[in-house]
Amino acid sequence: MPRVINFGAGPSALPDSVLQEAAAGLLDFNGTGIGIAEISHRSKEFTAFLAEVESLIRTQLDVPPTHSILFTQGGGTGQFSAVVLNMLARHRLLHPNLADEDRVLDYVVTGSWSKKAADEARRLGGARVHVAADARLHSKDTKSFDNIPTHDKYKFSLDPALIYYCENETVDGVEFSADPSSAASFPFELLPEGGLLPLVGDYSSSFMSRPIPRLADHAVIYAGAQKNIGPAGLTILIVRKDCLVDVDAAAKLGAAAVPITMAYKTLSDSSSVHNTPSVLPIYIAGLVLRRMKELGGVQYYEQLNKRKADKLYTAIGAGEEKGIFKAKVREGSRSLMNVVFDVLGDDLEAKFIAGAEAKGMKALKGHRSVGGIRISLYNAVTEEQVDAVVAYMNEFIQT
């Protein structure tokens, strides 16, 4: 059966060549005669491969030596909890006599995932959650996530334990601009001055799709792999070394106990093999990263993804002129990864999806919480595949 075009938001498309190489590796990993899903995670062959994966990320993203690269499980949702616990432990060690009600966690809420992250922080307790900016307040209906707030809409705390933002919102299709002159860029200039910033970036759905602005200023960057570089089951962390704290020492001072597999220092001290890591997803991610390096790394994909998104948004604009499509996100805040729009008219959305599927284009239906259409343009989605969906959209507009 021929492969379809997969526009799914995650788990998402992977390059055919990588899947073919991974299939061979299931039978024989690096000439060991043992399949990758069977080999010991402590074998010299796998640990060497894991070191290569780390190197491929470090060189392509220009990660400084001040930061460690770690591999774990649990996805971005698992990090909603882990990052709070680790950063509160750090803050406790820095300020042992501060009462819990005087500790603050700053959250920038721009979509469904950052809202869930803030909700988890409230559930865990140990500090007050302060919403430094809420995109809904600046939307057309004061309820929707259709924008990135302009810089004058932010108010950060003076000494928060963490400052969280989600770089790309997979559900709502909004994304911070990488252009520092854009009103939709992250307001780095407004962050508290003095000391090392407790800045946390959730890059789950845009990781390795373009360079990360001011990466060295982040305390933690994390990403689930199942968007741009691998299958579900792997989470990648970039952690500044001052955040690799002794969580047990913090617990003795009153911080919440951190589960051992969630403690960043544990992961670092064990080179990410404290327990069995996600061996197969790490292998596939490594194959993707090798291919990325050959093609030109994140700079290559940044330009490619811009071209793909421009073509798609142009098609949506043509549909808006005809009263057929309607973009969900304000211009300037639109995602390069997850393009969302509505198809207007009775039963036309269902017809649009059915027509796309008849042409071998799958997973175009929007997230169940917001509806509409969502076309994800992750790295493995080719420009030719985007041309195909754009041609279908133009055909749909005319008919």
C-alpha positions as a printed Julia matrix, in Angstrom:
399×3 Matrix{Float64}:
   0.0    0.0    0.0
   1.52   3.39  -0.94
   2.39   5.76   1.91
   0.06   8.72   2.37
   1.02  12.31   3.13
   0.94  12.62   6.92
   0.09  16.11   8.15
  -0.48  14.88  11.71
   0.49  17.04  14.68
   2.24  14.21  16.52
   3.32  11.54  16.4
   4.25  13.02  13.09
   5.86  12.2    9.77
   9.41  10.85   9.62
  11.69  10.7    6.55
  11.23   7.52   4.52
  15.0    6.97   4.32
  15.27   7.1    8.11
  12.45   4.62   8.56
  14.11   2.22   6.14
  17.44   2.5    7.96
  15.72   2.07  11.32
  13.96  -1.05  10.05
  17.35  -2.58   9.23
  18.6   -1.54  12.68
  15.81  -3.51  14.3
  17.59  -6.63  13.05
  21.2   -5.48  13.32
  22.37  -2.36  15.18
  25.77  -1.1   13.98
  27.02  -4.55  13.01
  26.48  -6.07  16.46
  24.12  -8.76  15.21
  21.66  -7.55  17.85
  18.64  -5.41  17.02
  18.45  -1.9   18.47
  15.3   -2.79  20.41
  17.17  -5.7   22.03
  20.62  -4.34  22.78
  21.73  -3.32  26.29
  21.45   0.39  26.97
  24.82   0.1   28.78
  26.62  -1.59  25.88
  29.58   0.31  24.46
  27.85   0.46  21.06
  24.71   2.13  22.38
  26.45   4.51  24.78
  28.69   5.63  21.9
  25.6    6.24  19.77
  23.95   8.21  22.6
  27.06  10.41  22.83
  26.82  11.01  19.07
  23.17  12.06  19.38
  24.13  14.56  22.08
  26.94  15.91  19.88
  24.62  16.29  16.89
  22.21  18.39  18.96
  24.97  20.43  20.57
  26.68  21.34  17.31
  23.54  22.05  15.28
  21.94  24.24  17.97
  25.26  25.69  19.15
  24.61  24.62  22.74
  27.3   26.15  25.0
  29.37  24.1   27.49
  27.42  25.77  30.3
  24.5   23.48  29.44
  24.03  19.71  29.63
  21.97  17.71  27.14
  19.88  14.99  28.78
  17.52  12.28  27.53
  14.48  11.12  29.47
  10.86  10.0   29.08
   7.42  11.39  29.88
   7.04  13.91  27.07
   6.44  17.62  27.46
   3.61  16.9   29.88
   6.03  15.1   32.18
   8.22  18.2   32.14
   5.29  20.37  33.25
   5.88  18.66  36.61
   9.62  17.98  36.52
  10.66  21.51  35.69
   8.6   22.94  38.57
  10.04  20.5   41.09
  13.65  20.98  39.98
  13.46  24.75  39.74
  11.71  25.04  43.11
  14.46  22.87  44.62
  17.04  25.25  43.14
  15.16  28.26  44.47
  14.95  26.66  47.93
  18.72  26.21  48.01
  19.19  29.84  46.96
  16.54  31.19  49.37
  16.15  28.65  52.2
  14.24  30.98  54.55
  11.66  32.21  52.06
   8.07  31.13  52.77
   6.23  29.16  50.08
   3.67  31.92  49.61
   6.52  34.31  48.76
   7.96  32.05  46.04
   6.64  32.81  42.56
   6.44  30.87  39.31
   5.93  33.07  36.24
   3.96  31.64  33.3
   3.36  33.16  29.88
   0.08  31.67  28.68
  -0.3   31.74  24.9
  -2.21  28.53  24.2
  -3.58  25.23  25.39
  -0.21  23.73  26.38
   1.11  26.69  28.34
  -2.26  26.84  30.12
  -1.91  23.16  31.05
   1.63  23.8   32.28
   0.43  26.63  34.54
  -2.43  24.45  35.82
   0.05  21.71  36.75
   2.22  24.21  38.62
  -0.81  25.28  40.65
  -1.66  21.65  41.37
   1.84  20.88  42.64
   1.9   23.86  44.99
   5.03  25.07  46.74
   4.79  28.53  45.19
   2.35  31.08  43.84
   1.68  30.98  40.11
   1.78  34.38  38.46
   0.57  34.74  34.87
   3.03  37.21  33.37
   0.95  37.5   30.19
  -2.28  35.9   28.97
  -2.89  35.98  25.23
  -6.62  35.43  25.65
  -7.04  38.9   27.14
  -5.8   40.4   23.88
  -7.79  38.23  21.46
 -10.82  39.35  19.48
 -13.24  37.62  21.85
 -11.03  37.75  25.0
 -11.3   33.95  25.12
  -9.29  32.58  22.22
  -5.59  31.94  21.79
  -5.11  33.77  18.51
  -2.06  35.93  19.2
   1.31  36.4   20.83
   0.98  39.41  23.18
   2.99  42.52  22.36
   5.85  43.36  24.71
   3.9   46.0   26.64
   1.49  43.3   27.87
   4.05  41.41  30.02
   4.73  41.8   33.72
   7.41  39.53  35.17
   8.1   38.99  38.86
  11.34  40.29  40.4
  12.8   36.96  41.55
  10.69  34.04  40.29
  11.75  30.42  40.67
  11.03  29.95  36.97
   9.76  31.86  33.94
   7.93  29.52  31.55
   6.86  29.98  27.95
   5.83  27.61  25.15
   7.58  28.6   21.93
   5.03  27.0   19.59
   1.47  26.08  20.55
   0.59  22.92  18.63
  -3.16  23.09  19.24
  -3.76  26.79  18.64
  -1.2   27.47  15.9
   0.56  30.44  17.52
   4.33  30.79  17.71
   6.84  33.31  19.04
   8.72  35.02  16.23
  12.47  34.41  15.97
  12.89  37.98  14.71
  13.77  40.14  17.75
  12.29  43.21  16.05
   8.88  41.54  15.78
   6.12  42.47  18.22
   5.47  38.71  18.5
   9.01  37.86  19.65
   9.71  36.79  23.22
  10.4   39.9   25.37
  13.88  38.98  26.6
  14.6   42.63  27.35
  11.86  42.68  30.02
  13.21  39.75  32.05
  14.54  40.41  35.58
  18.13  41.63  35.65
  20.93  40.26  37.81
  21.91  36.64  38.26
  21.2   33.64  36.07
  17.74  33.7   34.54
  15.35  30.87  35.51
  13.98  30.88  31.95
  12.23  27.69  30.8
  11.33  27.15  27.14
   8.95  24.41  26.02
  10.12  23.69  22.47
   8.3   20.4   21.99
   6.77  21.15  18.6
   9.5   23.3   17.06
  12.7   21.71  18.39
  15.36  21.38  15.66
  13.2   23.24  13.14
  15.21  26.47  13.49
  17.84  28.01  15.81
  16.71  28.83  19.36
  16.95  32.57  20.12
  19.23  33.33  23.07
  19.59  29.7   23.97
  22.39  30.42  26.46
  20.04  32.62  28.52
  17.73  29.66  29.23
  17.84  27.6   32.39
  15.96  24.71  30.77
  14.78  23.91  27.27
  12.8   20.73  26.74
  11.1   18.96  23.88
   9.2   15.79  23.14
  10.84  14.17  20.14
   7.66  13.12  18.33
   7.35  16.24  16.17
  10.53  16.93  14.26
  13.16  14.34  15.16
  11.74  11.01  16.24
   8.9    8.85  17.54
   7.06   9.3   20.82
   8.79   8.08  23.97
  11.84  10.37  24.05
  12.15  13.75  25.73
  15.23  15.91  25.23
  16.43  18.43  27.82
  19.0   21.21  27.59
  19.73  22.2   31.19
  22.08  24.91  32.44
  24.49  23.31  34.89
  23.53  25.5   37.86
  20.07  23.89  37.61
  21.48  20.4   38.17
  20.88  20.76  41.91
  20.91  18.34  44.84
  17.17  17.86  45.22
  17.59  15.82  48.4
  19.47  18.68  50.07
  16.65  21.01  49.0
  14.08  18.59  50.45
  15.83  18.76  53.84
  15.24  22.51  53.73
  11.52  22.03  53.03
  11.28  21.66  49.25
   9.02  18.97  47.8
  10.73  15.63  47.22
  11.58  15.11  43.56
  11.09  11.59  42.11
  14.53  10.21  41.33
  13.91   9.79  37.6
  12.67  13.39  37.37
  15.73  14.89  39.06
  17.91  16.58  36.46
  21.09  15.95  38.47
  20.33  12.23  38.51
  19.99  12.21  34.73
  23.2   14.19  34.32
  25.27  12.16  36.77
  24.25   8.93  35.01
  24.7   10.26  31.45
  20.95   9.69  30.93
  21.13   5.94  31.69
  20.16   5.9   35.39
  17.43   3.54  34.21
  16.72   2.09  30.76
  16.17   5.0   28.37
  13.95   4.96  25.28
  16.5    3.08  23.21
  14.58   2.77  19.93
  13.32   6.4   19.86
  16.86   7.6   20.63
  18.16   5.52  17.71
  15.62   6.91  15.26
  16.21  10.46  16.52
  19.92   9.96  15.96
  19.33   8.85  12.38
  17.17  11.94  11.78
  19.84  14.2   13.28
  22.54  12.66  11.07
  20.38  13.35   8.02
  19.73  16.9    9.23
  23.45  17.55   9.51
  24.02  16.31   5.96
  21.31  18.63   4.63
  22.58  21.72   6.44
  21.14  21.55   9.96
  18.58  23.86  11.53
  19.49  26.73   9.19
  18.45  24.61   6.21
  15.17  23.65   7.84
  14.45  27.19   8.98
  14.41  28.36   5.36
  12.53  25.29   4.14
   9.85  25.6    6.81
   9.38  29.29   6.06
   8.78  28.5    2.39
   6.31  25.75   3.24
   4.37  27.96   5.65
   4.32  30.93   3.26
   2.76  28.78   0.56
   0.1   27.48   2.91
  -0.81  30.85   4.38
  -1.04  32.28   0.85
  -3.58  29.58  -0.01
  -5.56  30.35   3.14
  -5.55  34.03   2.18
  -6.94  33.17  -1.25
  -9.67  31.17   0.44
 -10.48  34.07   2.76
 -10.99  36.35  -0.24
 -13.61  33.89  -1.52
 -15.25  33.46   1.89
 -14.26  29.78   2.06
 -11.41  29.75   4.6
 -10.75  31.77   7.73
  -7.38  31.89   9.51
  -7.6   31.32  13.25
  -4.46  33.23  14.25
  -3.6   36.89  13.91
  -0.99  37.65  11.25
   2.48  37.97  12.79
   1.76  35.34  15.48
   1.17  32.43  13.12
   3.05  29.17  13.53
   5.43  27.79  10.93
   4.79  24.31  12.32
   1.02  24.04  12.86
  -1.2   25.97  10.47
  -4.81  26.25  11.65
  -7.89  27.58   9.86
 -11.64  27.09   9.51
 -13.58  26.01   6.45
 -16.74  28.12   6.32
 -20.17  26.9    5.26
 -22.47  24.02   6.12
 -20.71  20.64   5.94
 -17.8   22.13   3.98
 -15.22  21.2    6.61
 -16.21  17.54   6.39
 -16.12  17.74   2.58
 -12.68  19.36   2.71
 -11.29  16.58   4.91
 -12.92  13.83   2.85
 -11.57  15.31  -0.38
  -8.07  15.54   1.06
  -8.16  11.94   2.26
  -9.28  10.81  -1.19
  -6.05  12.34  -2.48
  -3.94  10.54   0.13
  -3.61  13.45   2.59
  -4.25  12.38   6.18
  -4.65  13.91   9.67
  -5.9   17.36   8.67
  -8.62  17.61  11.3
  -7.97  20.18  14.0
  -7.48  19.34  17.67
 -10.7   18.17  19.3
 -10.69  21.16  21.68
 -10.76  23.81  18.93
 -11.94  22.05  15.75
 -11.26  23.36  12.27
  -8.34  22.27  10.1
  -4.74  21.82  11.23
  -1.9   21.13   8.79
   1.39  20.4   10.49
   4.58  21.22   8.59
   7.27  19.45  10.56
  10.73  18.91   9.09
   9.89  15.59   7.42
   6.95  17.1    5.5
   8.45  17.92   2.11
   7.91  21.03   0.05
   6.4   18.86  -2.68
   3.83  17.51  -0.22
   2.95  21.07   0.77
   2.57  21.95  -2.91
   0.11  19.06  -3.19
  -2.11  20.25  -0.35
  -1.94  23.84  -1.63
  -3.06  22.67  -5.07
  -5.96  20.82  -3.43
  -6.92  23.9   -1.4
  -6.97  26.07  -4.52
  -9.05  23.44  -6.31
 -11.46  23.34  -3.34
 -11.82  27.14  -3.41
 -12.81  27.06  -7.06
 -15.28  24.19  -6.78
